[in-house]
mmCIF file of C-alpha atoms and ligand atoms in Angstrom:
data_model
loop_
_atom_site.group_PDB
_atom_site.id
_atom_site.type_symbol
_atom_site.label_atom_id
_atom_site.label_comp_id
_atom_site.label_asym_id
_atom_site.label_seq_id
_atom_site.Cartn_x
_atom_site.Cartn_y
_atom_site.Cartn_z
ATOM 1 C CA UNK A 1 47.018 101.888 90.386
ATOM 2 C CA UNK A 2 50.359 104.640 90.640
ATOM 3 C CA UNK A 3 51.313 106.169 93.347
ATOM 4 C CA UNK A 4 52.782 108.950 91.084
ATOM 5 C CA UNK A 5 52.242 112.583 93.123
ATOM 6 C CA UNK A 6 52.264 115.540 91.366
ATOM 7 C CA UNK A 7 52.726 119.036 93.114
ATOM 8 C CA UNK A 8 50.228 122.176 92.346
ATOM 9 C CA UNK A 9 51.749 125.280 91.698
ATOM 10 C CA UNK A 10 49.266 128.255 91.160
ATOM 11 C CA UNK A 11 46.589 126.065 89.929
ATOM 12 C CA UNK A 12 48.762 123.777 87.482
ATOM 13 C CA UNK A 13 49.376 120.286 88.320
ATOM 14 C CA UNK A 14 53.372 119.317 87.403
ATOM 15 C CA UNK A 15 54.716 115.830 88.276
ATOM 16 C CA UNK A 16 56.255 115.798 91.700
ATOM 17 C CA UNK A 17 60.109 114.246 90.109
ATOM 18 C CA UNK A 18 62.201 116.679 89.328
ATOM 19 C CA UNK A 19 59.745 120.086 90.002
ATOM 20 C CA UNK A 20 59.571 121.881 93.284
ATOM 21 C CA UNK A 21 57.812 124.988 94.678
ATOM 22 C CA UNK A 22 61.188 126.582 95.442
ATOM 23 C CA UNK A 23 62.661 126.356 91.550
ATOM 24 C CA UNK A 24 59.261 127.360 90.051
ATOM 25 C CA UNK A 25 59.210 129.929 92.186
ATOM 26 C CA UNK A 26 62.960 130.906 91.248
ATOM 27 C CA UNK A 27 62.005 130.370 87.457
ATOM 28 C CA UNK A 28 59.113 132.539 87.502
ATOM 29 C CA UNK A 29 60.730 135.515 89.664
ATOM 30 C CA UNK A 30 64.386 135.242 89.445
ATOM 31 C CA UNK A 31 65.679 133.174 86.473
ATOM 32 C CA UNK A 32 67.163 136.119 84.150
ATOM 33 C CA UNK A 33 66.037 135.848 80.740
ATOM 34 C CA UNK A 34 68.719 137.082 78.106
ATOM 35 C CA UNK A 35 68.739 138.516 75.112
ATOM 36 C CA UNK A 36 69.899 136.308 72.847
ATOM 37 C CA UNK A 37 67.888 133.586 74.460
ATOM 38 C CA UNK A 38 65.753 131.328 72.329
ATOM 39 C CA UNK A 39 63.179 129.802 73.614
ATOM 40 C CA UNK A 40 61.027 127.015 73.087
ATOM 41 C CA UNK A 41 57.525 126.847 73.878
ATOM 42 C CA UNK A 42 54.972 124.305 73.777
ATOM 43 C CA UNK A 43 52.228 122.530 75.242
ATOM 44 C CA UNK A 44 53.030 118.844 75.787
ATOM 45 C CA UNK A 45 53.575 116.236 73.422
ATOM 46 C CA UNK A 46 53.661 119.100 70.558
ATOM 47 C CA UNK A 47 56.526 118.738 68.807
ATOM 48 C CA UNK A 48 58.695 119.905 71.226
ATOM 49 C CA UNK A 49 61.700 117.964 70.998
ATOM 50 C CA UNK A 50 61.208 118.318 67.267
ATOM 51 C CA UNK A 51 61.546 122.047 67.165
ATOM 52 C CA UNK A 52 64.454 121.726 70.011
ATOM 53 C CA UNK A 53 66.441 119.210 66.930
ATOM 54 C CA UNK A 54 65.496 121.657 64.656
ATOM 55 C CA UNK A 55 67.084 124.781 66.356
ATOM 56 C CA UNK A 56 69.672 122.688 67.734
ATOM 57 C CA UNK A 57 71.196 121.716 63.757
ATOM 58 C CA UNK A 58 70.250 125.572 62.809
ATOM 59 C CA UNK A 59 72.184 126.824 65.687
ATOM 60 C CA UNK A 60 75.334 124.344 64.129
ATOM 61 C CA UNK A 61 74.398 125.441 61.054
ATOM 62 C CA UNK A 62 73.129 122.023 60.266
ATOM 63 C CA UNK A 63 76.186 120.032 61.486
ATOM 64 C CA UNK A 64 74.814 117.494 63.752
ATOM 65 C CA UNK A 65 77.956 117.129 65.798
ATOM 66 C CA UNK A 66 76.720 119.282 68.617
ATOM 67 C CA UNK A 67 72.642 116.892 68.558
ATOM 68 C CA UNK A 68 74.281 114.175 68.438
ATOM 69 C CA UNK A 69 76.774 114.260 71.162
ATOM 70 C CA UNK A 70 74.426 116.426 73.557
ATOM 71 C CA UNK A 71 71.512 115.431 75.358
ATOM 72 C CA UNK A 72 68.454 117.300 74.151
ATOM 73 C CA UNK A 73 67.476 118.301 77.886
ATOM 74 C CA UNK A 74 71.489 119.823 78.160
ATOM 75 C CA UNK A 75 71.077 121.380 74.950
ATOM 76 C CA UNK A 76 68.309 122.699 75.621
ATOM 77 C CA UNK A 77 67.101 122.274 79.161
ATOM 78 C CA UNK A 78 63.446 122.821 80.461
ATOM 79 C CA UNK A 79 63.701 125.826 82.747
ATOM 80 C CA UNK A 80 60.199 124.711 85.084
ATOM 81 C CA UNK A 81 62.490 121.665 86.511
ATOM 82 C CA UNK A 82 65.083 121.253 88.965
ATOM 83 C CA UNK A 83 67.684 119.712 87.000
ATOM 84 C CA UNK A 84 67.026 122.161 83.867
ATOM 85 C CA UNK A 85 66.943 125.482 85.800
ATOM 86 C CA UNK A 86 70.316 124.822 87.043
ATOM 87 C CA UNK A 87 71.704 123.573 83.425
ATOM 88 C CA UNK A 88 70.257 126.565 82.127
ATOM 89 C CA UNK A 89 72.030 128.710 84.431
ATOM 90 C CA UNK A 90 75.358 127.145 83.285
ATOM 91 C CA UNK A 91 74.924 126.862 79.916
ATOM 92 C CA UNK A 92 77.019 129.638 77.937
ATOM 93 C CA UNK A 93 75.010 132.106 75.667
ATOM 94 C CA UNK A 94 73.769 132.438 73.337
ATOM 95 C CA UNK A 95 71.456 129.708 75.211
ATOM 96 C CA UNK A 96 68.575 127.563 73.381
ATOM 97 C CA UNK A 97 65.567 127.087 76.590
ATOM 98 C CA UNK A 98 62.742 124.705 76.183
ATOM 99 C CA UNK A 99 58.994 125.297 78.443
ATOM 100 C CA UNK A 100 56.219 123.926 78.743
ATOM 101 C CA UNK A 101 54.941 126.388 81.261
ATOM 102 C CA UNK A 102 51.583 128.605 80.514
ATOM 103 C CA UNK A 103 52.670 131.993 79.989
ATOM 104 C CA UNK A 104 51.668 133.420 83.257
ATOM 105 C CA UNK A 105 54.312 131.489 84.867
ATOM 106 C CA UNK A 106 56.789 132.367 82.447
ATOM 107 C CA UNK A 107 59.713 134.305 83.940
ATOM 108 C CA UNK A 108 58.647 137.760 84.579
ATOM 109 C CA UNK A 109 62.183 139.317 83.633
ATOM 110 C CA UNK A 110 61.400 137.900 79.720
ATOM 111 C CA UNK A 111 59.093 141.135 78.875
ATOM 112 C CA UNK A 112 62.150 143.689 79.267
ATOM 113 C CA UNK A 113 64.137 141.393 76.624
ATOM 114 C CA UNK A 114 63.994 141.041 73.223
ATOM 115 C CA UNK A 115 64.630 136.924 73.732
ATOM 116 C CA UNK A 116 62.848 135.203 70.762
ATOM 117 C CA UNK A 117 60.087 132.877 71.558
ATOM 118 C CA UNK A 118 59.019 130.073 69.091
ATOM 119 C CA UNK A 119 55.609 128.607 70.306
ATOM 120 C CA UNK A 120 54.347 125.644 68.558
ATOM 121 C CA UNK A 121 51.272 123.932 68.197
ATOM 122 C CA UNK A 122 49.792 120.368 67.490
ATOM 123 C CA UNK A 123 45.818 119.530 66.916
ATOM 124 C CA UNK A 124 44.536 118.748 71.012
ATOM 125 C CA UNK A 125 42.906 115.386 69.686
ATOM 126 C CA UNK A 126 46.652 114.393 68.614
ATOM 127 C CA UNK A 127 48.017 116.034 71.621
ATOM 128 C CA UNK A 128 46.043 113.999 73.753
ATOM 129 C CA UNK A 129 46.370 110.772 71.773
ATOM 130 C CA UNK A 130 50.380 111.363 72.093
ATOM 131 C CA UNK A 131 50.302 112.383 76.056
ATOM 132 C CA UNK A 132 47.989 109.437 76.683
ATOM 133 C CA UNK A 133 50.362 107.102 75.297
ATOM 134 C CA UNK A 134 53.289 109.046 77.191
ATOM 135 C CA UNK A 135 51.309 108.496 80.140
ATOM 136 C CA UNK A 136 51.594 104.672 80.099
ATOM 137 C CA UNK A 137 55.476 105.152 79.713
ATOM 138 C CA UNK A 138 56.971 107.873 81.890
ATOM 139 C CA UNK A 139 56.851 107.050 85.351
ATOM 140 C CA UNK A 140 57.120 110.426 86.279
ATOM 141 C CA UNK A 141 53.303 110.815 84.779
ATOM 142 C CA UNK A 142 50.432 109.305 86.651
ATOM 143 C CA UNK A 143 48.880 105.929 85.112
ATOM 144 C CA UNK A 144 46.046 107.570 82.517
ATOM 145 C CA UNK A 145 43.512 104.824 83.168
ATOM 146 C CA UNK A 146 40.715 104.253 80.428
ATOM 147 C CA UNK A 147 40.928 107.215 77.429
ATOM 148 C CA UNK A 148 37.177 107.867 78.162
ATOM 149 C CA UNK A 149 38.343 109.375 81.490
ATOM 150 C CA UNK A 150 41.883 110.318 80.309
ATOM 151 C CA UNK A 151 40.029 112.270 77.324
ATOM 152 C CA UNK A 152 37.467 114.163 80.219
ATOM 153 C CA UNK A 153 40.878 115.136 82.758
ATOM 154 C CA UNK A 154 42.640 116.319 79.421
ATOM 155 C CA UNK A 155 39.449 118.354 78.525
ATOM 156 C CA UNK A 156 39.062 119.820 81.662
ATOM 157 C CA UNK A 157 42.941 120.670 82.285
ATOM 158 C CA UNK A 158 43.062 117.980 84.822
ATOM 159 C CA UNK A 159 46.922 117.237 83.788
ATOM 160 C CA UNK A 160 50.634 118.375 83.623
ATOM 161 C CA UNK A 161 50.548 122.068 82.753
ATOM 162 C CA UNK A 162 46.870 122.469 83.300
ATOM 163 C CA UNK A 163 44.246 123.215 80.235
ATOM 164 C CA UNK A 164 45.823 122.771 76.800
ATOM 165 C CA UNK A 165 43.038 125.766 75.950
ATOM 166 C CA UNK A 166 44.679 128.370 78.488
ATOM 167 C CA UNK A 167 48.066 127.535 77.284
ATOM 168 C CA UNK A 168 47.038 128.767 73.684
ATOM 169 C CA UNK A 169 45.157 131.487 74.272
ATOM 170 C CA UNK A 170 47.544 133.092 76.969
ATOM 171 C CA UNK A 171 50.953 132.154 74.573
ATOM 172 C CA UNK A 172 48.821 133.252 71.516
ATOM 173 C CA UNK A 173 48.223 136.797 73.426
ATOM 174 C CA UNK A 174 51.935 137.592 72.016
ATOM 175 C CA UNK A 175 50.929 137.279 68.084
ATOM 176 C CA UNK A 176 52.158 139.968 66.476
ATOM 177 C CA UNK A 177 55.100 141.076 68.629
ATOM 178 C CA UNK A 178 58.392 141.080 66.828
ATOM 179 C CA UNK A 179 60.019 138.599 68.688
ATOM 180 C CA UNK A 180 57.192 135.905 68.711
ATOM 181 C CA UNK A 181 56.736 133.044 66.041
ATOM 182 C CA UNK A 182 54.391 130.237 65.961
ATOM 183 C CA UNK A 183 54.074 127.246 64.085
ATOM 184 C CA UNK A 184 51.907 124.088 64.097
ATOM 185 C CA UNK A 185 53.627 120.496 64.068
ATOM 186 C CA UNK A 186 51.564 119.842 61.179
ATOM 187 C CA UNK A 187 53.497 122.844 59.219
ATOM 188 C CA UNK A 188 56.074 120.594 60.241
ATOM 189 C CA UNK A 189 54.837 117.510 58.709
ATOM 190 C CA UNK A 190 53.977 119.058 55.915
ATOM 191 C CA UNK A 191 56.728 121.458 54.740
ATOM 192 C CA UNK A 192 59.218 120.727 57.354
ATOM 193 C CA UNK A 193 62.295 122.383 54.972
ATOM 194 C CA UNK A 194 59.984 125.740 54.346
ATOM 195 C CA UNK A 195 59.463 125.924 57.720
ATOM 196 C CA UNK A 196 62.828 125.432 58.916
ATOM 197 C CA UNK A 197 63.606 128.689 55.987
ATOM 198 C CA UNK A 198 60.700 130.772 58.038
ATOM 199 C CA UNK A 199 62.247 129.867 61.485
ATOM 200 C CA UNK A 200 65.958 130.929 60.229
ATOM 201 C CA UNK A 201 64.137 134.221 58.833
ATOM 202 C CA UNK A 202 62.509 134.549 62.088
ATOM 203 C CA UNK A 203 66.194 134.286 63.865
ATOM 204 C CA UNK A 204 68.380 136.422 61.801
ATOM 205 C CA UNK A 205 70.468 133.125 60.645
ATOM 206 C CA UNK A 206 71.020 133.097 57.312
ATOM 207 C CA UNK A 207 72.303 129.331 56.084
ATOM 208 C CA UNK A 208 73.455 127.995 52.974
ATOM 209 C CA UNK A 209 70.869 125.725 50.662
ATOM 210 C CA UNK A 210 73.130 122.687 51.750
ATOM 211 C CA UNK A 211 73.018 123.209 55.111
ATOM 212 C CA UNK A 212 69.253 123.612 55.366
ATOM 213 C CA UNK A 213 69.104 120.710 53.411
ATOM 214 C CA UNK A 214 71.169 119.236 56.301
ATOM 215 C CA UNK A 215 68.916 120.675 59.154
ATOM 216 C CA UNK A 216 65.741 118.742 57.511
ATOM 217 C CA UNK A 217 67.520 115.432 57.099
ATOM 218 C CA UNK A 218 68.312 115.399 60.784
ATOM 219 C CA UNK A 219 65.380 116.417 62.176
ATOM 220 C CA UNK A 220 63.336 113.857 59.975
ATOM 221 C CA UNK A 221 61.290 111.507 62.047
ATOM 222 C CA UNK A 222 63.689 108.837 61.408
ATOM 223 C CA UNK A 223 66.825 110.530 61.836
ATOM 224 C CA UNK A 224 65.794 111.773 65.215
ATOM 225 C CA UNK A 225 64.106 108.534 66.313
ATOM 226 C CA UNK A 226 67.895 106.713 65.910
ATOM 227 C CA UNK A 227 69.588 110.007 67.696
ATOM 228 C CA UNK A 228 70.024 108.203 71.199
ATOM 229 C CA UNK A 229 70.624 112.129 72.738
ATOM 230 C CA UNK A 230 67.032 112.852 71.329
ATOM 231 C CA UNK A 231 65.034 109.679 71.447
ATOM 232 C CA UNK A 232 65.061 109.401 74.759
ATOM 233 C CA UNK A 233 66.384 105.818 74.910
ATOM 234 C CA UNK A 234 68.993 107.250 77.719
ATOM 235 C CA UNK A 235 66.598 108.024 80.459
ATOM 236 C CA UNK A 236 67.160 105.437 83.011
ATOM 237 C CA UNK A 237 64.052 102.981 83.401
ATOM 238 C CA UNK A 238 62.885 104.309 86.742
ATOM 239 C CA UNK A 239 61.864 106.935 84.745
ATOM 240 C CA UNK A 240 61.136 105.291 81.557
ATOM 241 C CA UNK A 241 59.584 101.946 81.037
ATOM 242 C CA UNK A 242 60.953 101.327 77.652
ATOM 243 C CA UNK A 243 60.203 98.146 78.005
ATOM 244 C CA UNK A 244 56.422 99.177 76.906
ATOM 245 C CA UNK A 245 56.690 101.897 74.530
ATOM 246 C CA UNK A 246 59.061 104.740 72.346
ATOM 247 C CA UNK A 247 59.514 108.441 72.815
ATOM 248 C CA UNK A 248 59.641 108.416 69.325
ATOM 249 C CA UNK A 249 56.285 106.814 68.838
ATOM 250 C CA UNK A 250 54.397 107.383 65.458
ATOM 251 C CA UNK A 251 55.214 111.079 64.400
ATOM 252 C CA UNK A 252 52.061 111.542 62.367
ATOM 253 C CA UNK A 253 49.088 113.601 62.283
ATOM 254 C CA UNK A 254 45.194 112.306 63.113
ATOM 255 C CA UNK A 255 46.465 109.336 64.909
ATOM 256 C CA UNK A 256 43.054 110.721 67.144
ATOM 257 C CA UNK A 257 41.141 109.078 64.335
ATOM 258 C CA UNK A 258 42.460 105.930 65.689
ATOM 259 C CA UNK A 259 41.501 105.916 68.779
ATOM 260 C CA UNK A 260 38.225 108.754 69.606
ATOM 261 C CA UNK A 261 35.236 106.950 69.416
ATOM 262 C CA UNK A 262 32.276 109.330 67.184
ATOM 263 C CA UNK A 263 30.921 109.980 70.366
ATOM 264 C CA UNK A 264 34.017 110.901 71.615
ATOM 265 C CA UNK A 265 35.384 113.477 68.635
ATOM 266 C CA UNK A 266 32.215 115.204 69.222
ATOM 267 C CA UNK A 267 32.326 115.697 72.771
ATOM 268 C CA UNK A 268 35.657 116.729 72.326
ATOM 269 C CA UNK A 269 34.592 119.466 69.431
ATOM 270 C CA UNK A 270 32.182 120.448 71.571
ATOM 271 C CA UNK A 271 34.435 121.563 74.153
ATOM 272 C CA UNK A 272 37.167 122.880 71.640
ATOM 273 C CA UNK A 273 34.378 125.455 70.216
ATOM 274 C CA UNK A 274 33.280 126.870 73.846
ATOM 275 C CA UNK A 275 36.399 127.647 74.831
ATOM 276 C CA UNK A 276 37.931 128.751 71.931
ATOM 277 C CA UNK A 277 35.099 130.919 70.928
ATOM 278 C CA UNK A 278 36.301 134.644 70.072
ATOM 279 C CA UNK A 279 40.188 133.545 69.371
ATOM 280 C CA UNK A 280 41.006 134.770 65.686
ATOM 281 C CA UNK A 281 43.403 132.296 65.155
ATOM 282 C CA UNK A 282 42.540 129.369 62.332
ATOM 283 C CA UNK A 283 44.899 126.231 62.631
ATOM 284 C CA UNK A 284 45.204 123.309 60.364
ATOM 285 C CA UNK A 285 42.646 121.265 62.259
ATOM 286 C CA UNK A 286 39.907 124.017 62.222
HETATM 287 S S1 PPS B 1 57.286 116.176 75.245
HETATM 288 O O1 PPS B 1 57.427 114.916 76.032
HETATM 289 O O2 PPS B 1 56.124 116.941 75.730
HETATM 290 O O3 PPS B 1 58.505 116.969 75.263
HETATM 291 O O4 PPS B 1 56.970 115.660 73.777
HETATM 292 P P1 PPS B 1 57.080 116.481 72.411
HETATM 293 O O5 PPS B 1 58.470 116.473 71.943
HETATM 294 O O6 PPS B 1 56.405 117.809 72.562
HETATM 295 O O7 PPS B 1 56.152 115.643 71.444
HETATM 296 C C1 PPS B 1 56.376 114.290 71.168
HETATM 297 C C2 PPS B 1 55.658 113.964 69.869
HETATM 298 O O8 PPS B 1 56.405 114.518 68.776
HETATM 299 C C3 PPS B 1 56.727 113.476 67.862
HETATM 300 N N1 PPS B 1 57.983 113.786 67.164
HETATM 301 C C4 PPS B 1 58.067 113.936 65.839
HETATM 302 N N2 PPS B 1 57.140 113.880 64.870
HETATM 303 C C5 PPS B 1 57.551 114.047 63.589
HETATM 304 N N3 PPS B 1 58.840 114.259 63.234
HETATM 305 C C6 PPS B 1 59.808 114.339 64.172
HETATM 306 N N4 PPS B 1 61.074 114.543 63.800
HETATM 307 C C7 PPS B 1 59.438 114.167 65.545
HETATM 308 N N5 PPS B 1 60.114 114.164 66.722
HETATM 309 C C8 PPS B 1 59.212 113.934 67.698
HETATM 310 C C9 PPS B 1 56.793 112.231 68.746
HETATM 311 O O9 PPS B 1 56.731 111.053 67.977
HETATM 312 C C10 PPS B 1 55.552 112.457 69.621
HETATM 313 O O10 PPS B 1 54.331 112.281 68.912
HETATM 314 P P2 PPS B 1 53.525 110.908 68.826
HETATM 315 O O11 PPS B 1 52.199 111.288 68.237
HETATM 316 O O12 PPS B 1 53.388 110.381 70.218
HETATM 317 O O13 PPS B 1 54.311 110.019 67.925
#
């Protein structure tokens, strides 16, 4: 059906466009975290772009000048790729860095820094809902075929950035260190103007009541979805078929109810238990 390739690097499956042995490998050993860094983490298709809009207008102080003139992969560039490790390199501190990467590929120069880390988290089920429907859009991403079998690779960590359970646990390893936050995109949805207090608390910035008010209207779902440096509407259609679906798709929670058959939700509870057995963590969709 695609003849998408994707490369393996130390066990994690990445799409082939725009990620190469030789940058991961500079990423991971030579890419020089700093200080003042701040740095996005997620999993796929968890709210990263939201969080990037959100630290974006905090780092403006909520003036959307800066998000709405700047591409959100400039702003804040992915460090795993080709194109972002570079941008990264040449953006001027203090820099804003997005990753998807599990933490053991992380750069290894990020534990001498005091670089704040902001991981956050979405429910698998909508995760894989979301990354499924990504899947039929980015040509960068191999076709998904059926969900049944989508569901079983997701499950198994049989796509981009490997098991969505590893990437948890190993992130979740830095709870409690003072320069590690997390946050679920359904903290988001639900109290997105609290959270975006917490996350200023979290970075030292203090902002007026105005301007915070400023950073929620911007990142709302609708705001962001008409931001054509966030919505992805720029990315040329060899990479995106926009033709068959958004970026900026629903923005919702339990879309997975939806879509997951009975059968399905159980398996896939089933599977969450086992390997999240012995994590003291409780989310949302616990
Ligand atoms: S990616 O491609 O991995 O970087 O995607 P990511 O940004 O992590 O996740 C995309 C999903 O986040 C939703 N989104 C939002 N939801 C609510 N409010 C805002 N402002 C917002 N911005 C992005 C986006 O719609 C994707 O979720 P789904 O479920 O597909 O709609």
């Amino acid at each position: 059906m695609s003849s998408v390739e994707y490369i393996t690097y130390k066990g994690i499956l990445l799409p082939q466009m725009d990620y190469s042995f030789e940058n991961l490998n500079q990423m991971e050993n030579e890419f020089q975290i700093l200080d003042d860094d701040v740095i996005n983490i997620t999993y796929p298709k968890s709210g990263t772009n939201w969080m990037s809009e959100i630290l974006g207008l905090i780092s403006q102080k909520g003036d959307p000048t800066w998000t709405h003139s700047t591409l959100v992969w400039d702003r804040s560039p992915w460090i795993e790729t080709n194109g972002g490790l570079q941008r990264a390199l040449k953006n001027p501190p203090p820099r804003l860095l997005n990753s998807h990467v599990p933490f053991q590929l992380f750069p290894k120069s990020f534990l001498q820094t005091k670089a704040k880390v902001i991981y956050t988290l979405r429910d698998p089920k909508d995760v894989l809902i979301s990354l499924y429907h990504f899947s039929m859009i980015l040509k960068t991403l191999k076709y998904p075929g059926s969900l049944q079998e989508f569901l079983e690779e997701f499950l198994s960590g049989n796509v981009i950035y490997g098991s969505w359970f590893d990437h948890v646990k190993g992130w979740m390893e830095l709870k409690g260190s003072p320069n590690f936050f997390y946050i679920t995109y359904e903290e988001l949805l639900q109290d997105l103007r609290g959270c975006v207090e917490k996350i200023c608390q979290f970075l030292g910035k203090e902002l007026s009541s105005q301007q915070i008010d400023s950073v929620v209207e911007y990142a709302s779902f609708q705001k962001m979805k008409e931001n054509k440096k966030s919505n992805f509407s720029e990315l040329p259609d060899h990479v995106m078929d926009h033709k068959k679906g958004r970026f900026m798709r629903k923005g919702i929670s339990g879309d997975w109810k939806n879509h997951l058959t009975v059968a399905q939700n159980e398996h896939f509870d089933r599977v969450y238990r086992e390997n999240m057995r012995g994590m003291n963590n409780t989310f949302p969709w616990d």
